Short mmCIF file of C-alpha atoms (C1' of nucleotides) in Angstrom, two decimals:
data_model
loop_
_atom_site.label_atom_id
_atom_site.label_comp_id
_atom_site.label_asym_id
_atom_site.label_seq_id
_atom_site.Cartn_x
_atom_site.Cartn_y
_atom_site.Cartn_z
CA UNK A 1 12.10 -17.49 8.29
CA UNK A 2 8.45 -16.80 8.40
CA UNK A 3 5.98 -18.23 10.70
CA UNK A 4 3.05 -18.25 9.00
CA UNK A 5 -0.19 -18.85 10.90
CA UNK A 6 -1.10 -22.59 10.54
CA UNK A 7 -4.90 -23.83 8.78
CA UNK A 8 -6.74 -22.96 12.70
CA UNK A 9 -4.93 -19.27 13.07
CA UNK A 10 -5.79 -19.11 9.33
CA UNK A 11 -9.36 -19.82 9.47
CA UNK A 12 -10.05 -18.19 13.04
CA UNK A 13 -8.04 -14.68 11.43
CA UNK A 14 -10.61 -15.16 8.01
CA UNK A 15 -13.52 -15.79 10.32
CA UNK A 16 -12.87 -12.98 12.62
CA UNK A 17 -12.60 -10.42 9.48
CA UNK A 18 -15.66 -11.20 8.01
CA UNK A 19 -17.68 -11.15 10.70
CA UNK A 20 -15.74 -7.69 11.52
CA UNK A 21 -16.48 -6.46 7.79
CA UNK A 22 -20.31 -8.43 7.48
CA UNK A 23 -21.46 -6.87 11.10
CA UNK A 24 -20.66 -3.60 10.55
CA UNK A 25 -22.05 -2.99 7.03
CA UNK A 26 -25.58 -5.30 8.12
CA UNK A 27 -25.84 -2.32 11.10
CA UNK A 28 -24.48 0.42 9.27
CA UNK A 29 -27.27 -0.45 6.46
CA UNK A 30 -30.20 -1.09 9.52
CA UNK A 31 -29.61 2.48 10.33
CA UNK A 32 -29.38 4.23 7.77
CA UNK A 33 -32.32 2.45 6.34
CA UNK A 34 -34.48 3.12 9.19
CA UNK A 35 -33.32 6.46 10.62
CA UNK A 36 -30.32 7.56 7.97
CA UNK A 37 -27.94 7.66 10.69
CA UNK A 38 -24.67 6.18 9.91
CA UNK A 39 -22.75 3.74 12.28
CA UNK A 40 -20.31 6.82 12.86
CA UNK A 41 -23.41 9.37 13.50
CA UNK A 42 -24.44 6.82 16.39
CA UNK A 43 -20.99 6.82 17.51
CA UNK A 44 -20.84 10.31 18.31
CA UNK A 45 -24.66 10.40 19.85
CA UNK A 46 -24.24 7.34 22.07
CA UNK A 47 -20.55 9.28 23.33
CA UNK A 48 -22.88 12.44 24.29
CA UNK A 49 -25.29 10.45 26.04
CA UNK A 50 -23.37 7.91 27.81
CA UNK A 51 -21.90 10.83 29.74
CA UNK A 52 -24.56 12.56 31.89
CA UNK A 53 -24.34 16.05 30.15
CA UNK A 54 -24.90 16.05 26.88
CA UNK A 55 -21.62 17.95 26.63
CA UNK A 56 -18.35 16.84 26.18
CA UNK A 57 -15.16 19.25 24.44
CA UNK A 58 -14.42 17.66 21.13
CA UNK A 59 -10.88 16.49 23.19
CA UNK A 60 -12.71 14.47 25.07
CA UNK A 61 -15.21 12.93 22.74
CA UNK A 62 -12.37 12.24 20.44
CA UNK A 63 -10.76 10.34 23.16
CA UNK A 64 -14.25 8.18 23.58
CA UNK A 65 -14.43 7.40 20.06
CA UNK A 66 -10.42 7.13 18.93
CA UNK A 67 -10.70 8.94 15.70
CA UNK A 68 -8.53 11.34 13.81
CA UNK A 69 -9.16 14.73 15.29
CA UNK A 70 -9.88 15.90 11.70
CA UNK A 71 -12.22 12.92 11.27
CA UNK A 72 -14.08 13.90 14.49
CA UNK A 73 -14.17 17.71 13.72
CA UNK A 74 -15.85 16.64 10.08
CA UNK A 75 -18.36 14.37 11.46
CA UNK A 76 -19.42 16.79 13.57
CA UNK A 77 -19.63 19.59 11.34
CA UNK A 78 -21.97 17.20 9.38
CA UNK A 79 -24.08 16.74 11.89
CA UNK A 80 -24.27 20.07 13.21
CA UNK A 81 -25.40 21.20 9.54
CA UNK A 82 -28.12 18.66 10.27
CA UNK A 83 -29.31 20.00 13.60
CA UNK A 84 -27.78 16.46 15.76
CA UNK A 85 -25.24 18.63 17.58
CA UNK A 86 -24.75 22.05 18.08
CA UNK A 87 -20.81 23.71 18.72
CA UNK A 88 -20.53 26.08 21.82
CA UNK A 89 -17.82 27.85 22.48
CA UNK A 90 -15.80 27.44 26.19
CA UNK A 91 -15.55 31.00 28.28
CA UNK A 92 -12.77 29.85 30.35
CA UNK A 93 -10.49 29.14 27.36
CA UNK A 94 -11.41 30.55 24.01
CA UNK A 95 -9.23 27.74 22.14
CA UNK A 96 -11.94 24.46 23.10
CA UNK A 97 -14.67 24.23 21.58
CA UNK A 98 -17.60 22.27 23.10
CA UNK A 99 -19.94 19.93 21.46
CA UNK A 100 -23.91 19.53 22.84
CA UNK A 101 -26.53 17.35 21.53
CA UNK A 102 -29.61 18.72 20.47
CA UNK A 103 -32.93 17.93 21.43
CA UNK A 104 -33.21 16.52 17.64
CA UNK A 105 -29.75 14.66 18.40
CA UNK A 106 -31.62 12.99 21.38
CA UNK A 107 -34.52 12.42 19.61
CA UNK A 108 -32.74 10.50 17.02
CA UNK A 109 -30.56 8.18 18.95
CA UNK A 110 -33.58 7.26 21.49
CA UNK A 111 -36.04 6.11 18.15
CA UNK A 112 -32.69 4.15 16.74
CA UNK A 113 -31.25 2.46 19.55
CA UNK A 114 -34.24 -0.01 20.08
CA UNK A 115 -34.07 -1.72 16.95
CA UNK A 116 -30.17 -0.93 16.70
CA UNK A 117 -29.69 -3.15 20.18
CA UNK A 118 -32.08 -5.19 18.91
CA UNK A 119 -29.88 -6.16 16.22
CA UNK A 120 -27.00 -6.88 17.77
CA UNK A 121 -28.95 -9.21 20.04
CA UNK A 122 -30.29 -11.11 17.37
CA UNK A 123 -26.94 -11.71 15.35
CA UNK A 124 -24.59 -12.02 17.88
CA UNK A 125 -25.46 -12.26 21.83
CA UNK A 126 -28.82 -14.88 21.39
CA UNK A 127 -26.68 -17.01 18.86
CA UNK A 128 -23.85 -17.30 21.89
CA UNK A 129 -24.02 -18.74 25.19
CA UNK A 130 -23.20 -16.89 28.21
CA UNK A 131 -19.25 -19.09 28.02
CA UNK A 132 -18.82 -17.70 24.53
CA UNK A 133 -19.52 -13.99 25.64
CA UNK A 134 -17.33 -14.28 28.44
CA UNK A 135 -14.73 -15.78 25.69
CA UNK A 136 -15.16 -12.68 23.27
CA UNK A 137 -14.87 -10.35 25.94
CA UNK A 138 -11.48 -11.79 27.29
CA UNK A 139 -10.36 -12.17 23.83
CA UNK A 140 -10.89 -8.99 22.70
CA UNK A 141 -9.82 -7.28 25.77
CA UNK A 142 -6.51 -9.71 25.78
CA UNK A 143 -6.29 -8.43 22.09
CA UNK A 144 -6.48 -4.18 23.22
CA UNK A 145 -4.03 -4.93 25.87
CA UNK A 146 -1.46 -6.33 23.48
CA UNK A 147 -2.52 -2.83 21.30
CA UNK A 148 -1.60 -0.73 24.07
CA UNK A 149 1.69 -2.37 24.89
CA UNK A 150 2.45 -1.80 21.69
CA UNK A 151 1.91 1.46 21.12
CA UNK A 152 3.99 2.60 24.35
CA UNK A 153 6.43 0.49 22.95
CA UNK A 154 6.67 2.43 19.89
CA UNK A 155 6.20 5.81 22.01
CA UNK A 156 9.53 4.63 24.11
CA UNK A 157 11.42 3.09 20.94
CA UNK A 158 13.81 5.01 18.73
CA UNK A 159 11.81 3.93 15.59
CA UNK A 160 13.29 0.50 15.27
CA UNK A 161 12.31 -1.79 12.63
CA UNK A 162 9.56 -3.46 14.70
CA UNK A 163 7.88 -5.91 14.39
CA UNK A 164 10.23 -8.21 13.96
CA UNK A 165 9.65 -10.91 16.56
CA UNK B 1 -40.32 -2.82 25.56
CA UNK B 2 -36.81 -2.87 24.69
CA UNK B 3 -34.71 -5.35 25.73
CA UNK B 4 -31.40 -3.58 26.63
CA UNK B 5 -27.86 -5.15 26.59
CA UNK B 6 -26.91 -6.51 30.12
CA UNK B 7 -23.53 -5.52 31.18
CA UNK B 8 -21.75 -8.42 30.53
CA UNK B 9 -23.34 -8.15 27.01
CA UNK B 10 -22.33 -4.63 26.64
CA UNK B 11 -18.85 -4.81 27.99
CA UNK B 12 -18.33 -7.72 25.73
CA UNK B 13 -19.85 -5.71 22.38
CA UNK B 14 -17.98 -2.60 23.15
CA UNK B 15 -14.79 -4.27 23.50
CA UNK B 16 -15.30 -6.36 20.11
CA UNK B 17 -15.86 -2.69 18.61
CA UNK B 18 -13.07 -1.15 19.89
CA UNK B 19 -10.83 -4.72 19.10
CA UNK B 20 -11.92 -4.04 16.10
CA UNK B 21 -11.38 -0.92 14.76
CA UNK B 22 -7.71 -0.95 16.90
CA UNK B 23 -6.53 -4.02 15.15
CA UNK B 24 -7.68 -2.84 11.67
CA UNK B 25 -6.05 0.74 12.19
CA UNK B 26 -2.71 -0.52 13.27
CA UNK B 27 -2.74 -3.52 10.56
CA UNK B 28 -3.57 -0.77 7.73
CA UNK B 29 -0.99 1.45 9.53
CA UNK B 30 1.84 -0.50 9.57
CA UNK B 31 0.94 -2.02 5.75
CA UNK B 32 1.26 1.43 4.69
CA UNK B 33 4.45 2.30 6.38
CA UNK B 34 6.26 -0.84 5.35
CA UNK B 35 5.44 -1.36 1.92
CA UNK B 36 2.81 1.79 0.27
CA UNK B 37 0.06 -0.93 0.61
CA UNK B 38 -3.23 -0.44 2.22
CA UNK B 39 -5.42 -3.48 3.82
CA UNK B 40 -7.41 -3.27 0.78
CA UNK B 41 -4.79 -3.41 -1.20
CA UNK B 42 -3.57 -6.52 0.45
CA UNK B 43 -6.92 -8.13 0.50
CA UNK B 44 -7.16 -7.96 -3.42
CA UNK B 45 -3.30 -9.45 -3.73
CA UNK B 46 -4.01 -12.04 -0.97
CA UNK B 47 -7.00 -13.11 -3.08
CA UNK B 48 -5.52 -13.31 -6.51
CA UNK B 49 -2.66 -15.37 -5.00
CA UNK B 50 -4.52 -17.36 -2.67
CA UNK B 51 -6.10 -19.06 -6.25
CA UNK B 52 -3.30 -21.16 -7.93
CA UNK B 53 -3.34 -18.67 -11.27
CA UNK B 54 -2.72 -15.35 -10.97
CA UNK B 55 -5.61 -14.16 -12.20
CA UNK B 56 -9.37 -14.22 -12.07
CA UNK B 57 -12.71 -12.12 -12.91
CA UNK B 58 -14.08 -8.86 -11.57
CA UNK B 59 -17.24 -11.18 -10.43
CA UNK B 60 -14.98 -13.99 -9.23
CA UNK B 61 -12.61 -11.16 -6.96
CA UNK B 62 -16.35 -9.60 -5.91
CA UNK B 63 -17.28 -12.96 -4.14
CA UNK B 64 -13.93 -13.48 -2.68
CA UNK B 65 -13.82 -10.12 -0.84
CA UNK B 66 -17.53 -9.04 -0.58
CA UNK B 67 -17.11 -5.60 -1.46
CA UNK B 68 -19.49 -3.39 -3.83
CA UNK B 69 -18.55 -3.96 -7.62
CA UNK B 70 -18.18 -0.12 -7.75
CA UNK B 71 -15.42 0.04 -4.88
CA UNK B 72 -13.90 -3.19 -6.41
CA UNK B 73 -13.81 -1.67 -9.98
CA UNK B 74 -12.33 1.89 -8.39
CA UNK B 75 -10.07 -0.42 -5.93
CA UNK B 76 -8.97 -2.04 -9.39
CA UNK B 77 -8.41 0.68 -11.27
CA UNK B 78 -6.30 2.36 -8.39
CA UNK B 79 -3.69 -0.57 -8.49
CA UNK B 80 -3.66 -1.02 -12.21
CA UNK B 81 -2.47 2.28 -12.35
CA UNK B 82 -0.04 1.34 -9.75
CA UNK B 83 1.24 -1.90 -11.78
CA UNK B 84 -0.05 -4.39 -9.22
CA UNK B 85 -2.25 -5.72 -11.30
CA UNK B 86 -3.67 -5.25 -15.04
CA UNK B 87 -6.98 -5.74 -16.48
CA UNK B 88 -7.53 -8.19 -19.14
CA UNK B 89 -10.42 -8.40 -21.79
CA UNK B 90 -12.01 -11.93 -21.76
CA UNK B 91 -12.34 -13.21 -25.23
CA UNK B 92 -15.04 -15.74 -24.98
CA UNK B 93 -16.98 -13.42 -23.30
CA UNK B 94 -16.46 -9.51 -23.77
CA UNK B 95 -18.44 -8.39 -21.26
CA UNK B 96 -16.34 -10.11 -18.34
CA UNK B 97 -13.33 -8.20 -17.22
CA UNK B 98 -10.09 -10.09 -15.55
CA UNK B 99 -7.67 -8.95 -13.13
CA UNK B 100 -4.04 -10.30 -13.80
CA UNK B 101 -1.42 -10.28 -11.11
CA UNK B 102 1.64 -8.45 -12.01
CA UNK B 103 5.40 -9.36 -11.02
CA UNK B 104 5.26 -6.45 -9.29
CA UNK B 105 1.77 -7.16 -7.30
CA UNK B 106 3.58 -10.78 -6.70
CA UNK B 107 6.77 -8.88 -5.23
CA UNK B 108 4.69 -6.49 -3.10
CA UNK B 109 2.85 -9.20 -1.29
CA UNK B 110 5.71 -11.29 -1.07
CA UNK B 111 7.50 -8.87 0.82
CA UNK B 112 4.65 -7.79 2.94
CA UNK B 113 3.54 -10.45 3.74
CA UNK B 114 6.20 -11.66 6.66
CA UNK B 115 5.50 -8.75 8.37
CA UNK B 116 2.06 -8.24 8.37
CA UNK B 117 1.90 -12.04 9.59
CA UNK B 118 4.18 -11.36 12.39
CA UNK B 119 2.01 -8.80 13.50
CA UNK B 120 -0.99 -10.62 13.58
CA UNK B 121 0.77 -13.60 15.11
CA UNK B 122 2.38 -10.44 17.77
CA UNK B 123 -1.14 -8.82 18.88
CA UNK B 124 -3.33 -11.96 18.37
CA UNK B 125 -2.11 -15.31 18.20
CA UNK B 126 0.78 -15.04 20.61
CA UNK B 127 -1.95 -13.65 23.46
CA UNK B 128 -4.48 -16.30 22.94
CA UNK B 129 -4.56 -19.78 23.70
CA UNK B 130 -5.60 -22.71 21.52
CA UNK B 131 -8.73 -22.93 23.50
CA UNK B 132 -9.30 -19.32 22.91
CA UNK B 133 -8.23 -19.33 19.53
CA UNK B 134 -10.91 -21.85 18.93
CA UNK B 135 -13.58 -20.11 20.75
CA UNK B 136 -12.75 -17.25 18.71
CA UNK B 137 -13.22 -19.56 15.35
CA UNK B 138 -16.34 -20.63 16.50
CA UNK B 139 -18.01 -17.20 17.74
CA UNK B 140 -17.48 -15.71 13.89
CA UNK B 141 -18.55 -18.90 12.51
CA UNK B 142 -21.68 -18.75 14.31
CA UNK B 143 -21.93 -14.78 13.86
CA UNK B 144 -21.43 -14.96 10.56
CA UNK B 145 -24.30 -17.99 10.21
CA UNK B 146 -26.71 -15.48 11.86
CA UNK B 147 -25.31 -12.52 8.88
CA UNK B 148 -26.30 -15.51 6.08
CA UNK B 149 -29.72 -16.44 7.74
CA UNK B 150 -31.06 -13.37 8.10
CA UNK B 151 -30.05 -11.95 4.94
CA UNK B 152 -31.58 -15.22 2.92
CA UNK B 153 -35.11 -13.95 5.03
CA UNK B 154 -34.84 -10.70 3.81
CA UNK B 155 -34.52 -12.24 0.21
CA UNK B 156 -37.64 -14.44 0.62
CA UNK B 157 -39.34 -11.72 3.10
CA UNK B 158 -41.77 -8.44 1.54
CA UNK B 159 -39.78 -5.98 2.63
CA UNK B 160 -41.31 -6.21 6.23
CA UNK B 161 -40.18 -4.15 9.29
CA UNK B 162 -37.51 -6.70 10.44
CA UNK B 163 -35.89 -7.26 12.88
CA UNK B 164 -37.92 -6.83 15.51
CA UNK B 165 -37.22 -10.27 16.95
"C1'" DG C 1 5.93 27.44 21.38
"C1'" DA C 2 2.43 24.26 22.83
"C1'" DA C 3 -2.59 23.02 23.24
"C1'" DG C 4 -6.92 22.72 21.01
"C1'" DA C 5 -9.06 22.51 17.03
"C1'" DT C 6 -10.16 23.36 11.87
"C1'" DT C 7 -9.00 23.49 6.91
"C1'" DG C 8 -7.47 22.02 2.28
"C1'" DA C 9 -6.00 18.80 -0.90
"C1'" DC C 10 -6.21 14.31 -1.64
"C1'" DT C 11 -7.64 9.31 -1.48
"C1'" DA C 12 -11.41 5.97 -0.57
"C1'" DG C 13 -16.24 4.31 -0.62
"C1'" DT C 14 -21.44 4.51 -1.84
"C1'" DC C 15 -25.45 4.79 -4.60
"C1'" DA C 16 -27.77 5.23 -8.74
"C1'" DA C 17 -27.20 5.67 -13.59
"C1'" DT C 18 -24.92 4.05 -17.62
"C1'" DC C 19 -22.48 1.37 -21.06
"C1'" DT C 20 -21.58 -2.95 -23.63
"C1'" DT C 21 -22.26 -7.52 -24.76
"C1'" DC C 22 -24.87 -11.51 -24.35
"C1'" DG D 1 -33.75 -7.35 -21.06
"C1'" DA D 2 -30.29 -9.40 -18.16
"C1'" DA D 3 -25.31 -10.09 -16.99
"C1'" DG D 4 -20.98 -7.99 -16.24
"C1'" DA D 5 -18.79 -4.16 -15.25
"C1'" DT D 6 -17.63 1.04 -15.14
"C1'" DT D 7 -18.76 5.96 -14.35
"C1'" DG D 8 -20.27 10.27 -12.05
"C1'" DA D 9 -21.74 12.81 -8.28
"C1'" DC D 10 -21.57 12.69 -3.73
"C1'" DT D 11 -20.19 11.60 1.16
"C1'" DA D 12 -16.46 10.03 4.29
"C1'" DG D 13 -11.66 9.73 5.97
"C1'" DT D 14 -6.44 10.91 6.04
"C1'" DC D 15 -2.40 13.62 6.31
"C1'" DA D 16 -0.05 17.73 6.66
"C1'" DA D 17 -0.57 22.58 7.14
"C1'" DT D 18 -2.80 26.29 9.47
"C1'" DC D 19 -5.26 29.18 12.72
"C1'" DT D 20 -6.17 30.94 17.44
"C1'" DT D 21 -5.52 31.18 22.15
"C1'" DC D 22 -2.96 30.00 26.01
#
DNA sequence: GAAGATTGACTAGTCAATCTTC
DNA sequence: GAAGATTGACTAGTCAATCTTC
């Protein structure tokens, strides 16, 4: 017997995936439109800044961003064709390969973050008051903590037919 | 003079992010293990059996799910070919396409459905509280008010250099 | 043989151009 | 010519296979 979710879980579940889905295509299409990044390009440049160097192996920038590695070694092969990032390979060990942002890569996420912030200010943190932020943020970190239980669940597990209950 | 995110603010966006893109990657993961189906996929059966009849228009699907009409047609043609659904000429009108629900579309959301609910219930509803579950409707509600405002501006606007706030 | 990463073949999505019917 | 929808060329992402160095 199914437990569906009742009319509030319903509409709270709609609500939250269309504001996931509207968000990110409105700031995908303000960046692209103004400085033809892509949400995913900004990713990647805000990762190599938010560390100090503007370094970081691809092991450890995939582990910032949680892609594929594939997805992450594509990306970046697309934006080192267009100057953003430049590969460098590691002395110590010959198999990592390291990822630096350009002077062009800088250049690009310091002219799109001001109107990119500015953004998300305007449709989401000045339409909520400071009780509602503090609600998203326990939400959604209550939300990744259930995530990571259960994916060590499933790393312990003998491939049972979760989810069941 | 940019007006940066505060902590608070950032902690808060970067965990709705990362919420986000967790939940959707381990909802589209365990679709696809279960049954073959994708979250798109589901989205397009949830639609054409959320209306009483089993069918409706390309348009009419296109509101419900907000996607491009290209990536709906493609999306369309993808599951036709699957026999989830067939396409139907409209006789009043030939121009308008509809999208039937097969048996077999109706079977493979029937039985993916339990499920993918439990899941949802598992990593979201079970973790929150009804006050949080409420907070949570009213956030995207008021998120998504900001998404419809600002895009009916940019509608009447000329094209100006919003948003600078 | 495992760690670190890339490649190849495929599926999915986007944007502009096109086709058909009204 | 506008409404309704599809197509074609391209970019993006996924999964399994591969390559290189440890």
């Amino acid at each position: 017997v199914t437990r569906w979710l009742d009319d509030r879980e319903q509409s709270a579940w709609r609500a939250l995936l269309a504001m996931n889905a509207r968000l990110l295509a409105r700031l995908n299409r303000q960046l692209q439109d103004t400085c033809g990044l892509s949400i995913a390009d900004y990713e990647i440049l805000v990762a190599l800044t938010d560390v100090g160097e503007r370094s970081l192996r691809m092991g450890e920038l995939g582990q910032m961003v949680e892609w594929e590695k594939s997805r992450l070694s594509k990306q970046v092969t697309r934006m080192a064709a267009r100057g953003l990032v430049v590969r460098r390979d590691c002395d110590d060990d010959r198999r990592v390969a390291y990822v630096d942002l350009t002077d062009a890569g800088r250049a690009a996420i310091e002219s799109a973050a001001p109107a990119h912030v500015a953004l998300v200010r305007h449709l989401v943190f000045d339409a909520l008051d400071d009780q509602q932020v503090d609600a998203l943020a326990d939400i959604a970190a209550t939300v990744l903590g259930r995530l990571d239980l259960d994916q060590d669940e499933e790393a312990a597990a003998p491939a049972g037919i979760r989810p069941g209950g």
